[in-house]
Amino acid sequence: MEDIIKELEARRLNAKLGGGQKRIDSQHKKGKLTARERISLLLDEDSFEEYDMFVEHDSHEFDMQNQKIPGDGVVIGSGLINGRTVFVYVKDFTVFGGSLSLAHSKKINKIQDMALKNNAPLIGVLDAGGARIQEGIDSLGGYAEVFQRNVLASGVIPQISIIMGPCAGGDVYSPALTDFIFMVKDTSYMFVTGPDVVKTVTNEEVTSEQLGGSEIHTTVSSVADGAYENDLEAMEQIRDLIDFLPSSNINDAPIKKTEDPIDRVEDSLDTLVPDNSNTPYDIKELVLKVIDEGDFFEIQEKFAQNIVTGFGRFNGFTAGIIGNQPLHLAGVLDSDASRKAARFVRFCDAFSIPLVTFVDVPGFLPGTSQEYGGLIKNGAKLLYAYAEATVPKVTIITRKAYGGAYCVMAPKHLRGDINYAWPSAEIAVMGAKGAVEIIYRNDLEDSKKIAEYTEAYEDRFLNPFVAAERGYVDDVIMPHNSRNRIIKALKMLRNKKLSNPWKKHDNLPL
Ligand code: HXC
């Protein structure tokens, strides 16, 4: 017995060394942590239970039978984040570059199945070179098995991918099927094919950073939802994110006790909207002032900044917050903003997270580049997402709600539950200038008349009362009371039940 215990200890030590000290040192030199160091930062202390530590690959090509490393390049297990169970798989770059063999894929499949069966989030940490080249088709099959499980778990448990090194091939497609992707600045890359292949096929010369660094993926491609300075910050942030989320689609998000008074009055909100309706202001100021303790977890902060999306809490309960941002492109809806917000709304709806929407939108962005880029279908994605959502929907129009954008941004007509407007709201089919130029086309030469018509249009329509008279907004509220009114609305809606007609699945305009 003593011997076997010693052997177990020796085997464990060996497995924990992964690809060996030299490769661990090289990992550290690149500013990256090892798989197990990452796990210890992500999970509560001593909560990690590892499985399949001794699994090895079974490949005999390219002399691989003589190159076996226990664990085979991925560490899997369960653990706790602030006391709640999560399942993790963490690629070990020191073992064959974290590349995926059949045995390695079976380990990931095991933890995916466990997460799904036990209704808990799955977090993947990726730092890996894709399919293990020596394994050929077995590796491709292994990836497809991972992808299949990602898809089946989508909308059932939250799936989060953290990119912490160079990731290629299959190691970018699995993350793309998950709910959120986060990267680490300067040390992580994502591309389907790396710079060498790009050079061969297209003759383009690009660095890894230019091709798939965090800057590109958070600002241009929108593949990633956020990027952090280093491994440590990334793990701290993911812990915060998990605190906002339910464990699965049959669980409620955890309630976080707060000292922030529910009836906190924010007088500064009464002057947030400038007198001149073309002057911008920061919608995030409103978000931060109405949620609990200003604790906002923003999603896609650097992409399509004309719309803001993220998680906050109202009296301890998680809400998904969407707000048009007048500081960027006057808060207009374009293709990027519509896609960004649509995806966020659908995540919240899938996981029963109520939606709180702040509206200040002058309309959809006109122009050939938008129309050629499919604005019709992209705008329809957001419309579709709000319309199909059955979670509680609370909407506040702070200023502009014009035209088609009014129809999209969670109005009463898309089953908005509680729709409020601030006194500064302008709810109309279009702005005064455009409207007068169309209706009074024959008087355009007479500037005095046009000025009179414009003023009359503004007086009649650029206010919240035409909508309020029709019940399209439920009340016109004082900005300083917004927090209290939102909390009351969400409380009233807590037991809301609404379902859509039966269907196999929907057909979102992709
Ligand atoms: C086997 C691999 C490997 C792979 C890396 N390694 N990728 N082993 N299969 N795919 C090994 C290296 O041989 C090396 O071993 C160690 O990992 C570290 O790799 P380096 O190249 O030294 O590291 P670095 O310079 O940081 O570059 C990392 C990298 C690069 C960018 C990931 O290794 C790379 O380009 N790898 C190949 C990527 C690729 O084309 N993968 C296949 C994609 S196809 P030693 O022993 O020296 O430590 C795919 C199919 C699925 O994934 C697609 C589904 C849609």
mmCIF file of C-alpha atoms and ligand atoms in Angstrom, residues 23 30 93 96-97 99 129-134 140 143 147 166 168-170 173, ligand 1:
data_model
loop_
_atom_site.group_PDB
_atom_site.id
_atom_site.type_symbol
_atom_site.label_atom_id
_atom_site.label_comp_id
_atom_site.label_asym_id
_atom_site.label_seq_id
_atom_site.Cartn_x
_atom_site.Cartn_y
_atom_site.Cartn_z
ATOM 1 C CA ARG A 23 8.278 24.993 -21.003
ATOM 2 C CA LYS A 30 5.896 35.328 -22.269
ATOM 3 C CA PHE A 93 0.199 25.165 -23.587
ATOM 4 C CA PHE A 96 2.063 19.887 -27.263
ATOM 5 C CA GLY A 97 1.080 23.563 -27.367
ATOM 6 C CA SER A 99 -3.227 21.085 -29.122
ATOM 7 C CA GLY A 129 -2.555 25.633 -31.297
ATOM 8 C CA GLY A 130 -5.673 23.857 -32.579
ATOM 9 C CA ALA A 131 -5.833 20.304 -33.877
ATOM 10 C CA ARG A 132 -2.900 18.119 -32.852
ATOM 11 C CA ILE A 133 -1.258 17.750 -36.184
ATOM 12 C CA GLN A 134 0.139 14.263 -35.429
ATOM 13 C CA LEU A 140 -10.879 16.957 -36.288
ATOM 14 C CA TYR A 143 -13.223 19.145 -32.238
ATOM 15 C CA PHE A 147 -18.600 21.978 -31.011
ATOM 16 C CA PRO A 166 -2.199 32.145 -29.294
ATOM 17 C CA ALA A 168 -5.828 28.849 -33.872
ATOM 18 C CA GLY A 169 -8.155 26.515 -35.768
ATOM 19 C CA GLY A 170 -10.530 24.587 -33.558
ATOM 20 C CA TYR A 173 -14.362 27.919 -33.232
HETATM 21 C C1 HXC B 1 0.953 19.682 -32.315
HETATM 22 C C2 HXC B 1 1.732 21.730 -31.672
HETATM 23 C C3 HXC B 1 0.671 22.371 -32.362
HETATM 24 C C4 HXC B 1 -0.266 21.536 -33.042
HETATM 25 C C5 HXC B 1 1.880 23.879 -31.449
HETATM 26 N N1 HXC B 1 2.446 22.716 -31.136
HETATM 27 N N2 HXC B 1 0.794 23.696 -32.208
HETATM 28 N N3 HXC B 1 1.852 20.402 -31.643
HETATM 29 N N4 HXC B 1 -0.086 20.202 -32.985
HETATM 30 N N5 HXC B 1 -1.306 22.067 -33.680
HETATM 31 C C6 HXC B 1 3.638 22.511 -30.309
HETATM 32 C C7 HXC B 1 4.903 22.968 -30.995
HETATM 33 O O1 HXC B 1 5.412 21.942 -31.791
HETATM 34 C C8 HXC B 1 5.802 23.252 -29.799
HETATM 35 O O2 HXC B 1 6.292 22.046 -29.289
HETATM 36 C C9 HXC B 1 4.826 23.791 -28.775
HETATM 37 O O3 HXC B 1 3.533 23.348 -29.177
HETATM 38 C C10 HXC B 1 4.815 25.306 -28.729
HETATM 39 O O4 HXC B 1 4.632 25.811 -30.041
HETATM 40 P P1 HXC B 1 5.484 27.019 -30.626
HETATM 41 O O5 HXC B 1 5.204 27.072 -32.085
HETATM 42 O O6 HXC B 1 6.894 26.889 -30.188
HETATM 43 O O7 HXC B 1 4.841 28.260 -29.858
HETATM 44 P P2 HXC B 1 4.544 29.719 -30.418
HETATM 45 O O8 HXC B 1 5.737 30.257 -31.137
HETATM 46 O O9 HXC B 1 4.046 30.483 -29.236
HETATM 47 O O10 HXC B 1 3.380 29.568 -31.480
HETATM 48 C C11 HXC B 1 2.122 29.062 -31.101
HETATM 49 C C12 HXC B 1 1.209 28.793 -32.333
HETATM 50 C C13 HXC B 1 2.034 27.883 -33.329
HETATM 51 C C14 HXC B 1 0.863 30.136 -33.000
HETATM 52 C C15 HXC B 1 -0.062 28.139 -31.838
HETATM 53 O O11 HXC B 1 2.560 26.786 -32.604
HETATM 54 C C16 HXC B 1 1.187 27.370 -34.446
HETATM 55 O O12 HXC B 1 0.948 28.113 -35.410
HETATM 56 N N6 HXC B 1 0.772 26.121 -34.355
HETATM 57 C C17 HXC B 1 0.027 25.471 -35.408
HETATM 58 C C18 HXC B 1 -1.369 26.035 -35.508
HETATM 59 C C19 HXC B 1 -2.210 25.244 -36.463
HETATM 60 O O13 HXC B 1 -2.090 25.412 -37.680
HETATM 61 N N7 HXC B 1 -3.068 24.333 -35.913
HETATM 62 C C20 HXC B 1 -3.900 23.486 -36.680
HETATM 63 C C21 HXC B 1 -5.169 24.273 -37.008
HETATM 64 S S1 HXC B 1 -6.326 23.287 -37.852
HETATM 65 P P3 HXC B 1 7.619 21.930 -28.442
HETATM 66 O O14 HXC B 1 7.850 20.474 -28.297
HETATM 67 O O15 HXC B 1 8.661 22.657 -29.213
HETATM 68 O O16 HXC B 1 7.328 22.586 -27.134
HETATM 69 C C22 HXC B 1 -7.487 22.933 -36.725
HETATM 70 C C23 HXC B 1 -8.532 22.053 -37.271
HETATM 71 C C24 HXC B 1 -9.828 22.203 -36.537
HETATM 72 O O17 HXC B 1 -7.432 23.299 -35.613
HETATM 73 C C25 HXC B 1 -10.656 23.206 -37.225
HETATM 74 C C26 HXC B 1 -12.059 23.112 -36.781
HETATM 75 C C27 HXC B 1 -12.919 24.156 -37.426
#
